[in-house]
Tab-separated table of C-alpha atoms and ligand atoms in Angstrom:
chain	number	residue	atom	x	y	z
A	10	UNK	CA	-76.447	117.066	-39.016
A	11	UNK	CA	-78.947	117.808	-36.371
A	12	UNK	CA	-79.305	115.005	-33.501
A	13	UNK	CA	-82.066	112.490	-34.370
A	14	UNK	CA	-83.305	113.640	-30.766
A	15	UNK	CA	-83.631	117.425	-31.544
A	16	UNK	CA	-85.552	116.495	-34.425
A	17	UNK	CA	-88.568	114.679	-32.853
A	18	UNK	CA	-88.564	117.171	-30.314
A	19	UNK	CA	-89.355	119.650	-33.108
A	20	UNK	CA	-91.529	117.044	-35.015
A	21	UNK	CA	-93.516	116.860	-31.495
A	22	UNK	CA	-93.965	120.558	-30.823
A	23	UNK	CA	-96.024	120.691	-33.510
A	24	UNK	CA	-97.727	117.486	-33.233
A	25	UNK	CA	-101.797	117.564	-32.070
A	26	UNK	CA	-101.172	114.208	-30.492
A	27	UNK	CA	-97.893	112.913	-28.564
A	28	UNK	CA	-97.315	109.467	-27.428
A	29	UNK	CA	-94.467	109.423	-24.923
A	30	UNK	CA	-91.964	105.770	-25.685
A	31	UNK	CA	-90.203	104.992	-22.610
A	32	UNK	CA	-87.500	103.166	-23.206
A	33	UNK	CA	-83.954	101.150	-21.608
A	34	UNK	CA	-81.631	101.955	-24.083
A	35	UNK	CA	-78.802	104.739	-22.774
A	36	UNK	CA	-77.205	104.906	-26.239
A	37	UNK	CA	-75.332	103.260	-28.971
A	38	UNK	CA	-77.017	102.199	-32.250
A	39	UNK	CA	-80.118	100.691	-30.370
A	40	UNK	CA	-80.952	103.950	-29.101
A	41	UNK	CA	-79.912	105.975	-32.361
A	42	UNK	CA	-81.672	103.191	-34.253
A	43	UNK	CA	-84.646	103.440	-32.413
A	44	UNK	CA	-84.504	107.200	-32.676
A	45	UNK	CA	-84.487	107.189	-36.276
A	46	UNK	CA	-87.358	104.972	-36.824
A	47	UNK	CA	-88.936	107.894	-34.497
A	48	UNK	CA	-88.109	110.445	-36.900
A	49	UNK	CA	-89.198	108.854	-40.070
A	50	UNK	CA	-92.407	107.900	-38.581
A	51	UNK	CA	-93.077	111.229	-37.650
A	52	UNK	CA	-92.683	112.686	-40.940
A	53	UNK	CA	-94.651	110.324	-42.298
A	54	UNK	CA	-97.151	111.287	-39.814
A	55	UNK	CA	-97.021	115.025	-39.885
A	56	UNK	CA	-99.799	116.825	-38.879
A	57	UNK	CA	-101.364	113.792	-37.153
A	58	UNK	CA	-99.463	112.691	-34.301
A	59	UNK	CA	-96.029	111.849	-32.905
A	60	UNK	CA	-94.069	109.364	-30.740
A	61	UNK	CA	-91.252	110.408	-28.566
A	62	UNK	CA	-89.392	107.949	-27.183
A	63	UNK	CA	-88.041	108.633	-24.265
A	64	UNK	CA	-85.128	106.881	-22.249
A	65	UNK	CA	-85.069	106.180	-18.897
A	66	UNK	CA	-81.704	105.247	-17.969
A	67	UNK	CA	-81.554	101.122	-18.330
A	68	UNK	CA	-84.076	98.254	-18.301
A	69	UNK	CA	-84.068	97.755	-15.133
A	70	UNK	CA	-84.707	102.007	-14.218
A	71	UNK	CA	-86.925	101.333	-17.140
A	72	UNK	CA	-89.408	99.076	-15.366
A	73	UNK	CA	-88.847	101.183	-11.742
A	74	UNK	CA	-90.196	104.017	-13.439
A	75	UNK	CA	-93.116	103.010	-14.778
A	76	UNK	CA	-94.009	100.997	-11.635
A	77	UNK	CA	-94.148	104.563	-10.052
A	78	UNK	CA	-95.933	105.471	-13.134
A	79	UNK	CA	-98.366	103.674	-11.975
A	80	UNK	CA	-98.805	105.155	-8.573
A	81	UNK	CA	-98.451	108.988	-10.346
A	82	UNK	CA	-100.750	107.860	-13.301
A	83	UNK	CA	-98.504	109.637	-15.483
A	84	UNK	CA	-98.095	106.562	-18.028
A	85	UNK	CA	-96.742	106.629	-21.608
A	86	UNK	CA	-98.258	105.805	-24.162
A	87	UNK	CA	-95.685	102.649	-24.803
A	88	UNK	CA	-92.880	101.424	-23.209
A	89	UNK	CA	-90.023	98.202	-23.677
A	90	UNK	CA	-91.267	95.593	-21.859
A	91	UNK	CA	-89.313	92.504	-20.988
A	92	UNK	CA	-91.873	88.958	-20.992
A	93	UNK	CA	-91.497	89.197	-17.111
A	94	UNK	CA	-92.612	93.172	-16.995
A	95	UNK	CA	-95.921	91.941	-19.200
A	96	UNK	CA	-97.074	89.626	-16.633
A	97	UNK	CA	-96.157	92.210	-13.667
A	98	UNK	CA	-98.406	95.151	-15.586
A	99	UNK	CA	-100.675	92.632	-15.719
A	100	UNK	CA	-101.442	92.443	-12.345
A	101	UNK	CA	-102.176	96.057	-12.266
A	102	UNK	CA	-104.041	95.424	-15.164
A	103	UNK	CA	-102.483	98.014	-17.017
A	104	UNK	CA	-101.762	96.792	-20.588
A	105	UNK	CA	-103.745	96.558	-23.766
A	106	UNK	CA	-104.340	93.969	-25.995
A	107	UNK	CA	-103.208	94.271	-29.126
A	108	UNK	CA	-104.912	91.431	-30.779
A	109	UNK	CA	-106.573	92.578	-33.768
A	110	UNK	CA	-104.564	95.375	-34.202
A	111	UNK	CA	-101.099	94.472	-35.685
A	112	UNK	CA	-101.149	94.737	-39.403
A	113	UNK	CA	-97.546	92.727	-40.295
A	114	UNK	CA	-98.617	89.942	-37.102
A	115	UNK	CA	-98.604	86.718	-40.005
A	116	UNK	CA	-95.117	87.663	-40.774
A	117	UNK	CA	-93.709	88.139	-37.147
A	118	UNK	CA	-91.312	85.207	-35.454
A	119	UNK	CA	-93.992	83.254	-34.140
A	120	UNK	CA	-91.628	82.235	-31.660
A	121	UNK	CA	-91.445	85.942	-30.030
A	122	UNK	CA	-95.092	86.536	-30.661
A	123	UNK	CA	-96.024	83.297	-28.526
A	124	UNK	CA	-93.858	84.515	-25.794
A	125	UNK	CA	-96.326	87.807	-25.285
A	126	UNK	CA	-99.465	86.236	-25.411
A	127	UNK	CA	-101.326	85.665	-21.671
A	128	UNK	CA	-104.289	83.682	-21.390
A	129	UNK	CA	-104.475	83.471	-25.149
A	130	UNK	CA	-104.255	87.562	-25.591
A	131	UNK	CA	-101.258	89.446	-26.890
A	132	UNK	CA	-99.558	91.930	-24.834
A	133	UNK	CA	-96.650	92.961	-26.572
A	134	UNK	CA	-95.055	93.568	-29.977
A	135	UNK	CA	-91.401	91.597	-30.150
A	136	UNK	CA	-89.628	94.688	-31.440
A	137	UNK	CA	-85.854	94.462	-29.857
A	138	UNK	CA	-84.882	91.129	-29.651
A	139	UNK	CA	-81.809	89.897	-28.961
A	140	UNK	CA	-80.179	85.764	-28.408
A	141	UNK	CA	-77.056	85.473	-27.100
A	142	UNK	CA	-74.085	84.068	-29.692
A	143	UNK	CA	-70.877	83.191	-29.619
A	144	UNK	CA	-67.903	85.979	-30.108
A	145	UNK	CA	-64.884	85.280	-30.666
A	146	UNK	CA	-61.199	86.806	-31.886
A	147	UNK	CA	-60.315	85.413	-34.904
A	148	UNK	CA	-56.594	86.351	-34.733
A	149	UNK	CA	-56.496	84.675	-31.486
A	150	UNK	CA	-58.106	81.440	-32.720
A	151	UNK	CA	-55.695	81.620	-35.966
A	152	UNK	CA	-52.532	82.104	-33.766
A	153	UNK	CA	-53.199	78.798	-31.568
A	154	UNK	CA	-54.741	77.012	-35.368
A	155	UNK	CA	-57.740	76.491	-33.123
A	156	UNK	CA	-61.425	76.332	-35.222
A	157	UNK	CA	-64.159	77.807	-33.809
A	158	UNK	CA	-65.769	75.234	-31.366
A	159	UNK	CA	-69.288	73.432	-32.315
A	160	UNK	CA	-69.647	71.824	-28.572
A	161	UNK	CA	-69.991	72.697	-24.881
A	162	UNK	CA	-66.767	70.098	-24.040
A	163	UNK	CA	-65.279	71.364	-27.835
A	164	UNK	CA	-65.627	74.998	-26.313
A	165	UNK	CA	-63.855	74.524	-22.804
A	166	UNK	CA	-61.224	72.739	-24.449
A	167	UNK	CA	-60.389	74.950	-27.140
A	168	UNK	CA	-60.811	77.792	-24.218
A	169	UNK	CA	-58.034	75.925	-21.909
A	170	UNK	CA	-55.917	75.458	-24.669
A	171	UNK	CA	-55.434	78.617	-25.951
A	172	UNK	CA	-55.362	79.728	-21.920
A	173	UNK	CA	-52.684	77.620	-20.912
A	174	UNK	CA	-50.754	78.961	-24.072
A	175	UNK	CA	-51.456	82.554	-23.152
A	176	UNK	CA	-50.968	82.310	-19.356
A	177	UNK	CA	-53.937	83.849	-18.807
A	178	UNK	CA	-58.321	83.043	-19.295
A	179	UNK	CA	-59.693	83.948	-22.421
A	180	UNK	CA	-63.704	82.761	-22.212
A	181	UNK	CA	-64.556	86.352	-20.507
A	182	UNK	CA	-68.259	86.058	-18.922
A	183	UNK	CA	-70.079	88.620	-17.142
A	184	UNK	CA	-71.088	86.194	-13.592
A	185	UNK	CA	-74.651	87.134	-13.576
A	186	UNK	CA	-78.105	85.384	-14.778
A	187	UNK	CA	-77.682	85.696	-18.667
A	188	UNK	CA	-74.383	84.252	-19.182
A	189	UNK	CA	-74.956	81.558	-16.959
A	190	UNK	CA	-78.446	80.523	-18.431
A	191	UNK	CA	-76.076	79.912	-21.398
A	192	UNK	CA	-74.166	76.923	-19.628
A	193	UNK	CA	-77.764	76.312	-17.669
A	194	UNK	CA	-80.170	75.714	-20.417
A	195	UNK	CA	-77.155	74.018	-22.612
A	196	UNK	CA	-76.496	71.429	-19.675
A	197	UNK	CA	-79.981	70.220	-19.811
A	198	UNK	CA	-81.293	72.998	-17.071
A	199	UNK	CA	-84.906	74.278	-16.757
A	200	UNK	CA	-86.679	76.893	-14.496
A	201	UNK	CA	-89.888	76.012	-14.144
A	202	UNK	CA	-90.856	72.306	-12.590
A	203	UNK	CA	-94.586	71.744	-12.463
A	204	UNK	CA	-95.133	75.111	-12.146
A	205	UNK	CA	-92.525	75.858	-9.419
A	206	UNK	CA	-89.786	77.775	-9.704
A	207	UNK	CA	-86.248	75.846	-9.082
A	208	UNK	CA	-82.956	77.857	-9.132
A	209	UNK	CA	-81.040	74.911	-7.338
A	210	UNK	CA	-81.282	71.763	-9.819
A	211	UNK	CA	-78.291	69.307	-10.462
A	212	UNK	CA	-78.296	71.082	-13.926
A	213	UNK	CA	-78.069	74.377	-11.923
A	214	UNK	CA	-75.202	73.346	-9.621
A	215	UNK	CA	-73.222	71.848	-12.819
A	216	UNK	CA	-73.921	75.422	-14.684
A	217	UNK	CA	-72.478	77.127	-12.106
A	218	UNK	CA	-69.689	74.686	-11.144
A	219	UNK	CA	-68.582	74.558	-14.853
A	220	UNK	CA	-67.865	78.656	-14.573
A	221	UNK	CA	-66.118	78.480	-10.947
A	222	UNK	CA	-64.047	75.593	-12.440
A	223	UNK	CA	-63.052	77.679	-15.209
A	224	UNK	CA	-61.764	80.800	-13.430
A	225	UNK	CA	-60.084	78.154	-10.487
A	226	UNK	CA	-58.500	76.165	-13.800
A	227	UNK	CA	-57.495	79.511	-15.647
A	228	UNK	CA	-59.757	79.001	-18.549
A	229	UNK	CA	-62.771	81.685	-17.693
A	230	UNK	CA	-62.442	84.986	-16.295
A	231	UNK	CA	-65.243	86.966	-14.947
A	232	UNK	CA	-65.714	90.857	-15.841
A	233	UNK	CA	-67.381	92.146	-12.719
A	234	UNK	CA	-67.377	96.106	-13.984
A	235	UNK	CA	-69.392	97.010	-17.378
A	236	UNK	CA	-69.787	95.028	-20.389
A	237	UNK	CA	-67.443	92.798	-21.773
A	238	UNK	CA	-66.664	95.470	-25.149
A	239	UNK	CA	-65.479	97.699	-22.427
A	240	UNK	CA	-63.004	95.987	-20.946
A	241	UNK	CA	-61.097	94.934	-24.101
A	242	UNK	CA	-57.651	95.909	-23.924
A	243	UNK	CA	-57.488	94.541	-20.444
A	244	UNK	CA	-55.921	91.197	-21.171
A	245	UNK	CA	-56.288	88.620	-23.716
A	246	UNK	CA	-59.586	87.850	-25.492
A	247	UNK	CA	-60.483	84.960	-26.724
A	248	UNK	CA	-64.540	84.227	-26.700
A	249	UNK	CA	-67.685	85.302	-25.109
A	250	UNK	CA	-71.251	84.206	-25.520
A	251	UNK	CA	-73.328	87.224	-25.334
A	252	UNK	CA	-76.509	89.390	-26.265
A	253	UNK	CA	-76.782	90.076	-30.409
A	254	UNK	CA	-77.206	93.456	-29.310
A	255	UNK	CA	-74.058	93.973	-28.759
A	256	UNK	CA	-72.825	93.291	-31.824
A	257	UNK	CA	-72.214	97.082	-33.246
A	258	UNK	CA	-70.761	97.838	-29.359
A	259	UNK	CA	-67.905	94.732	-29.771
A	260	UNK	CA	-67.243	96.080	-33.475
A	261	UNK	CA	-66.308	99.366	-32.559
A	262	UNK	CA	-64.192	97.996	-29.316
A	263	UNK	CA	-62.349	95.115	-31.421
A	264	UNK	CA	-58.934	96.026	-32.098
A	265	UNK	CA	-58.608	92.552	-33.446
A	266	UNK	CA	-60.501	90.339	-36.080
A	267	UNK	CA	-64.059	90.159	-33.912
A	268	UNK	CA	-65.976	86.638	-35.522
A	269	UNK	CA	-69.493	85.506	-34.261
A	270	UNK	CA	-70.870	82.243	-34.598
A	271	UNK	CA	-73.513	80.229	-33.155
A	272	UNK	CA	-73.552	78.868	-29.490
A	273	UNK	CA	-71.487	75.777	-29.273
A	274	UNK	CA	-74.104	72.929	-28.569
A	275	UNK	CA	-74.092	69.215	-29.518
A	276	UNK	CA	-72.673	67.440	-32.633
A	277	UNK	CA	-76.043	67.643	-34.609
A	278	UNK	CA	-77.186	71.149	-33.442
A	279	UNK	CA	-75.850	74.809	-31.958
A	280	UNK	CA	-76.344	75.488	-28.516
A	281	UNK	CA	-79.323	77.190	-27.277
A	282	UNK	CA	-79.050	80.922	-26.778
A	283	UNK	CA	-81.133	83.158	-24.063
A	284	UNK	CA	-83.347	85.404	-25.854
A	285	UNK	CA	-83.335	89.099	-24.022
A	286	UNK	CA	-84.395	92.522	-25.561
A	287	UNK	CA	-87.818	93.837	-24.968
A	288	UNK	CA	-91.489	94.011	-26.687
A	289	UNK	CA	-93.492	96.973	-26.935
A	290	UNK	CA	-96.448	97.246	-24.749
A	291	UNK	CA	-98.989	99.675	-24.920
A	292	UNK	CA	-100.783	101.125	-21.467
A	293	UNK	CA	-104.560	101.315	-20.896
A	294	UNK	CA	-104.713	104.185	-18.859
A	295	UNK	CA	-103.661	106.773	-21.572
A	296	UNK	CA	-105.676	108.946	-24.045
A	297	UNK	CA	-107.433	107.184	-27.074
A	298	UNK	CA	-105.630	109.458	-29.422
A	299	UNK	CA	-102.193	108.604	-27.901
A	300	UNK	CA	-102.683	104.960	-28.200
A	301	UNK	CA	-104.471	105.501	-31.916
A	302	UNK	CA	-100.850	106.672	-32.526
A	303	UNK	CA	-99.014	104.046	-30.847
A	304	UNK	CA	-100.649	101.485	-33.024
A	305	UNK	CA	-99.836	103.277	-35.916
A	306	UNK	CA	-95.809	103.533	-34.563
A	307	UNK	CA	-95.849	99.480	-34.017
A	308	UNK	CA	-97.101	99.170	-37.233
A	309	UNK	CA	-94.388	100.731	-38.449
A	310	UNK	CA	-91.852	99.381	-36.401
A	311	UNK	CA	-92.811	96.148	-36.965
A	312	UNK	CA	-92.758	96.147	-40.745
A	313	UNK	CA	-90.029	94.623	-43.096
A	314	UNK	CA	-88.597	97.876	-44.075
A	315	UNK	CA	-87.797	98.982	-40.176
A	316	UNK	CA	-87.064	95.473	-38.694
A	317	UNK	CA	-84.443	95.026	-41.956
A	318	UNK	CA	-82.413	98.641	-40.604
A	319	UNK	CA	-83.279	98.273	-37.011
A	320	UNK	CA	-81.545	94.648	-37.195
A	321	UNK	CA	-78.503	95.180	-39.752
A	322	UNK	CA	-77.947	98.633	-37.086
A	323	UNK	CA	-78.506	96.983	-33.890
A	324	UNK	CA	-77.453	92.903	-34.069
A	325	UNK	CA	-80.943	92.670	-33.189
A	326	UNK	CA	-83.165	89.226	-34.548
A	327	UNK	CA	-85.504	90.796	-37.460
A	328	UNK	CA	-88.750	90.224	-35.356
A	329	UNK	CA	-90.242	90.360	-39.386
A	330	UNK	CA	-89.659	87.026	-41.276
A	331	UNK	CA	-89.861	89.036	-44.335
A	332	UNK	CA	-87.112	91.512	-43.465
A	333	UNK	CA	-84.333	89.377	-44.997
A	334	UNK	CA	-85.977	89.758	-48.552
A	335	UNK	CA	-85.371	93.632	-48.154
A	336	UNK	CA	-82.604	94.891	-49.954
A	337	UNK	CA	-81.177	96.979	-46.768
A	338	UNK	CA	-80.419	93.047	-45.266
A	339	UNK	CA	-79.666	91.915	-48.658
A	340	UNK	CA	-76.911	94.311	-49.073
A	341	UNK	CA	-75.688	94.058	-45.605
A	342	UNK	CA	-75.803	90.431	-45.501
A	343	UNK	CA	-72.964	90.779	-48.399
A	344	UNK	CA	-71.163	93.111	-46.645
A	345	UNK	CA	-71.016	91.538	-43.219
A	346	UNK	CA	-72.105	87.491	-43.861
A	347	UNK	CA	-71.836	86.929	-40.184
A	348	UNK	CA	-74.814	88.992	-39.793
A	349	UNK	CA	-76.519	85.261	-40.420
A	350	UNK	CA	-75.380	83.867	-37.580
A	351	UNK	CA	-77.663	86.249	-35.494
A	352	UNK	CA	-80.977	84.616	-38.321
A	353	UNK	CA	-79.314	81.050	-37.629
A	354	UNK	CA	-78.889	81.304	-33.689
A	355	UNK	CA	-82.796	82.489	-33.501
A	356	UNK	CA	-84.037	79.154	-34.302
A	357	UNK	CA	-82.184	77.903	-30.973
A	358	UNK	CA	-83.289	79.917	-28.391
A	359	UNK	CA	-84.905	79.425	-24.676
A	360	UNK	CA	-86.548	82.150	-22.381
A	361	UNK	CA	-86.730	82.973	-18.623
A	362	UNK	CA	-89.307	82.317	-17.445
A	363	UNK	CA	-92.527	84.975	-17.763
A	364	UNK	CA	-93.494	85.169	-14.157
A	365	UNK	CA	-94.448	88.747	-12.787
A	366	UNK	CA	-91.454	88.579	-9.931
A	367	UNK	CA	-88.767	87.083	-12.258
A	368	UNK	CA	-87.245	90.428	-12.878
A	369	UNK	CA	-86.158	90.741	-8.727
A	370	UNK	CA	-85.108	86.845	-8.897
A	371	UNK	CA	-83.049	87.094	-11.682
A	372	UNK	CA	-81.138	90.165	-10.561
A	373	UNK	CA	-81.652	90.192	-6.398
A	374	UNK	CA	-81.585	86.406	-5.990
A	375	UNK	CA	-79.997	84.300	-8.482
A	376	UNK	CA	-77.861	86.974	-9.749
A	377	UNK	CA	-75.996	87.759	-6.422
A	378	UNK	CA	-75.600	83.747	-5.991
A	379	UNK	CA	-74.048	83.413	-8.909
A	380	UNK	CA	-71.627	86.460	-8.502
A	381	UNK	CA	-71.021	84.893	-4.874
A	382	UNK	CA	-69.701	81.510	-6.021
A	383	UNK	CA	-68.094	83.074	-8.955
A	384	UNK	CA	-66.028	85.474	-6.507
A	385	UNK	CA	-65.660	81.999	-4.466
A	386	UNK	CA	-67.971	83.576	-1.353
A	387	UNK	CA	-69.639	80.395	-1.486
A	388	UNK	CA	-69.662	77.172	-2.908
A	389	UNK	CA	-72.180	76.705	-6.340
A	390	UNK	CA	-74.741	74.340	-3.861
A	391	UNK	CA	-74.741	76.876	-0.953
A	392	UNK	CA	-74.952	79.768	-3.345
A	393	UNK	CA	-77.746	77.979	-5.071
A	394	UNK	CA	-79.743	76.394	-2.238
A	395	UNK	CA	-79.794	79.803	-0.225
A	396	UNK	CA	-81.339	80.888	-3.449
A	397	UNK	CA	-83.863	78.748	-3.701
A	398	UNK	CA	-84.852	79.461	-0.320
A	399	UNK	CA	-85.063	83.270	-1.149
A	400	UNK	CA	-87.336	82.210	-3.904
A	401	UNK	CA	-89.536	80.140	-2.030
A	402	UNK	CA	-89.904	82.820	0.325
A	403	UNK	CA	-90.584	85.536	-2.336
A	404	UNK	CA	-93.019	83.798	-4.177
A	405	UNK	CA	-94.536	82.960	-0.695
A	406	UNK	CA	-95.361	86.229	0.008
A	407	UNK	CA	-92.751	86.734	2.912
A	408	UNK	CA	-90.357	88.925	1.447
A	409	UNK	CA	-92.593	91.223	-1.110
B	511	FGO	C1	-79.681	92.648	-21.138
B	511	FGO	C2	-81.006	92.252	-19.343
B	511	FGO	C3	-83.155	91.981	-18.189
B	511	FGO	C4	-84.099	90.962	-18.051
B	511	FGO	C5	-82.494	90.209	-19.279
B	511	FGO	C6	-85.269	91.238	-17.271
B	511	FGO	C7	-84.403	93.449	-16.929
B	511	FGO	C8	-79.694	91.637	-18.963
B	511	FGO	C9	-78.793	91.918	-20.159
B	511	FGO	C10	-79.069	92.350	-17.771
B	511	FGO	O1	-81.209	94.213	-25.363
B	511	FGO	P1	-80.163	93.294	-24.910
B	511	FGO	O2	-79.976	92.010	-25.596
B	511	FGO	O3	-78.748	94.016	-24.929
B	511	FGO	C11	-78.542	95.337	-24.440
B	511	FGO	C12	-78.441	96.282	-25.623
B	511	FGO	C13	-79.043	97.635	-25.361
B	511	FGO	O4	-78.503	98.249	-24.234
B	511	FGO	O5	-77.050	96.402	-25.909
B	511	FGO	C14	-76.283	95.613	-25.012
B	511	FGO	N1	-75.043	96.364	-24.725
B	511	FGO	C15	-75.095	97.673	-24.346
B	511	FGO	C16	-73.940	98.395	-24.131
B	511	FGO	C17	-72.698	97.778	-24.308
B	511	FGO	O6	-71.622	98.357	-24.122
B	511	FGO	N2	-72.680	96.454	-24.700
B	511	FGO	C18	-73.818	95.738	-24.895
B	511	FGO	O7	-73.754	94.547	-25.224
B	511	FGO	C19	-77.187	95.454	-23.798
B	511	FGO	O8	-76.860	94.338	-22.992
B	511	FGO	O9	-80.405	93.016	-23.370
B	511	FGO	C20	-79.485	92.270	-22.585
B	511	FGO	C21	-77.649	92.754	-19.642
B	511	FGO	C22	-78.127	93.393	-18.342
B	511	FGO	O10	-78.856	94.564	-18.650
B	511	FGO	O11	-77.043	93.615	-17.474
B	511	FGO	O12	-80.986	92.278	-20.758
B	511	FGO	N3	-82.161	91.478	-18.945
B	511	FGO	N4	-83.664	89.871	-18.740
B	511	FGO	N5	-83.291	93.219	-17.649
B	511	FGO	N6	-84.576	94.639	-16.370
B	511	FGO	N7	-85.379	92.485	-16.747
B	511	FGO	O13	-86.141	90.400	-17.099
């Protein structure tokens, strides 16, 4: 079998009309997933025009590039966007609206869709997007007769039991900005107070003194190098709340019985998961014909069909309400019933918020606090507080 990227290069050689997709994904089902919506939509649009999607290394590379794009003027036709990029290419003024031109828009999570609209316009199309669940090994849990926990205090018991048993933490969490708006937004947390951006609430400081706690009382251990599917095999795991996206990555690493559930919460609901992923944006500066075609692709994309094998491929949300009536979903929904969970966990989700200098906050200021005080370089306040400063003087203007 040829490789799904071979084939659209072929598809585009002949194509009159190529719109470039630059994308975050380095590999893995997204990417082949992605790729083979490609294909089929080029075939079904041979002779007229074709979309190559292009990586670019990660999401963050991913929105480096096309900042530079900017400069060059050598813009795709589309790219991933994360809420955050939107309101950055906004600035520039860089994006079109799509209002008006999304054929399957009544059936689309309205939930997503809000999230790309900008003084009442919308600027993206939700395609991959992901909430964060809970994983878990279900021989582990069966071992210490433990049932998956439906609580925040039900989860960091059941974690320090079965740690003390083992001798060693079994809540794995990556210490940066997603796992930690987990325990933020779960603990009552928000980001944005009148309008200003706070990093160092009490909710904050509990957050991250709940995860220093847990690696100082042996219950949560922080992976520091690659994703937590790579490190299985190095120790004992036990749980992890995490992107849906990488469900098909934790399948194929699981030597054990891998479960997913939703977030543990409160007694009457699940816990509320950070939504991450990307939307597809389409640039202004670009040829008509290329953007003619890009319309066409999220069309396509964004149809029942596509969001039913993107999602049962990926661990994706189906962006399309309507995808779960296809029979793709139906028939993996009986093969793999967990797949629900990721449907169930979408109705309790929160975002970060959709300011254009989140992206260098999340990663360059709250990020490195919270990998400080997890590596015990300082304590959660400090950590926080000389965060908040950072942020005060980014959004100031002193440090842009
Ligand atoms: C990733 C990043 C952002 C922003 C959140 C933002 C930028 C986070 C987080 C930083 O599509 P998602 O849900 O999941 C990713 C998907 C495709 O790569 O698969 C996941 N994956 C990949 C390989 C693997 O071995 N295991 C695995 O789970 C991968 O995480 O996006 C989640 C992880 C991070 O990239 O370290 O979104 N994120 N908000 N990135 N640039 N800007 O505002």
């Amino acid at each position: 079998q040829q490789k799904a990227e071979d084939v659209i290069k072929a598809q585009c050689e002949k194509a009159p009309v190529v719109a470039e997709l630059w994308h975050g994904f380095r590999g893995g089902a997204p990417r082949a997933a992605l790729e083979n919506l490609a294909v089929e939509f080029n075939k079904m649009n041979a002779g007229q025009g074709c979309v190559r999607p292009i990586s670019q290394g990660g999401y963050r590379d991913l929105s480096t590039k096309i900042k530079a794009a900017f400069a060059a003027g050598n813009l795709p036709a589309m790219a991933q966007a994360f809420e955050n990029n939107i309101a950055l290419y906004l600035e520039a003024d860089a994006l079109l609206p799509l209002d008006g031109k999304l054929e399957h828009l009544a059936d689309l999570n309205p939930f997503f869709v809000n999230a790309v609209k900008f003084d009442g316009k919308l600027y993206g199309l939700p395609f991959n997007k992901s909430v964060q669940i809970l994983y878990f090994n279900r021989d582990l849990l069966s071992k210490h007769g433990i049932e998956v926990p439906g609580t925040l205090d039900g989860f960091i018991a059941a974690a320090k039991k079965i740690s003390e048993a083992e001798g060693e933490p079994v809540y794995w969490f990556r210490p940066d900005t997603s796992t930690y708006a987990y325990w933020f937004f779960n603990m009552g947390g928000r980001y944005l107070h009148d309008g200003k951006v706070v990093v160092n609430s009490p909710e904050g400081v509990k957050a991250l003194e709940t995860l220093v706690q847990g690696v100082k009382d042996g219950w949560a251990k922080p992976i520091t190098s690659g994703y937590i599917n790579q490190n299985f095999g190095k120790g004992v795991y036990g749980f992890s709340t995490d992107s849906s996206a990488g469900y098909s990555y934790y399948l194929r690493a699981a030597k054990f019985d891998l479960g997913i559930a939703t977030l543990p919460g409160t007694a009457e609901h699940p816990g509320y998961g950070l939504v991450q992923g990307t939307n597809l944006i389409v640039f202004k500066d670009v040829d008509a014909k290329q953007q003619a075609v890009a319309f066409q692709f999220l069309n396509f994309v964004s149809g029942p069909k596509a969001q039913a094998l993107f999602a049962a491929a990926t661990g994706y949300v189906p962006i399309n309400l309507k995808a779960v009536d296809e029979p793709v979903l139906q028939d993996h929904l009986m093969e793999n019933p967990d797949f629900q969970v990721v449907i169930d966990q979408a109705n309790y989700a929160a975002f970060e918020p959709a300011i254009p200098e989140w992206e260098q906050i999340r990663f360059d200021i709250l990020g490195q606090a919270i990998t400080e005080a997890v590596l015990g370089k300082a304590t959660p306040k400090e950590a926080l507080d000389k965060a908040q400063k950072q942020v005060e003087d980014l959004l100031s203007g002193k440090i842009r």
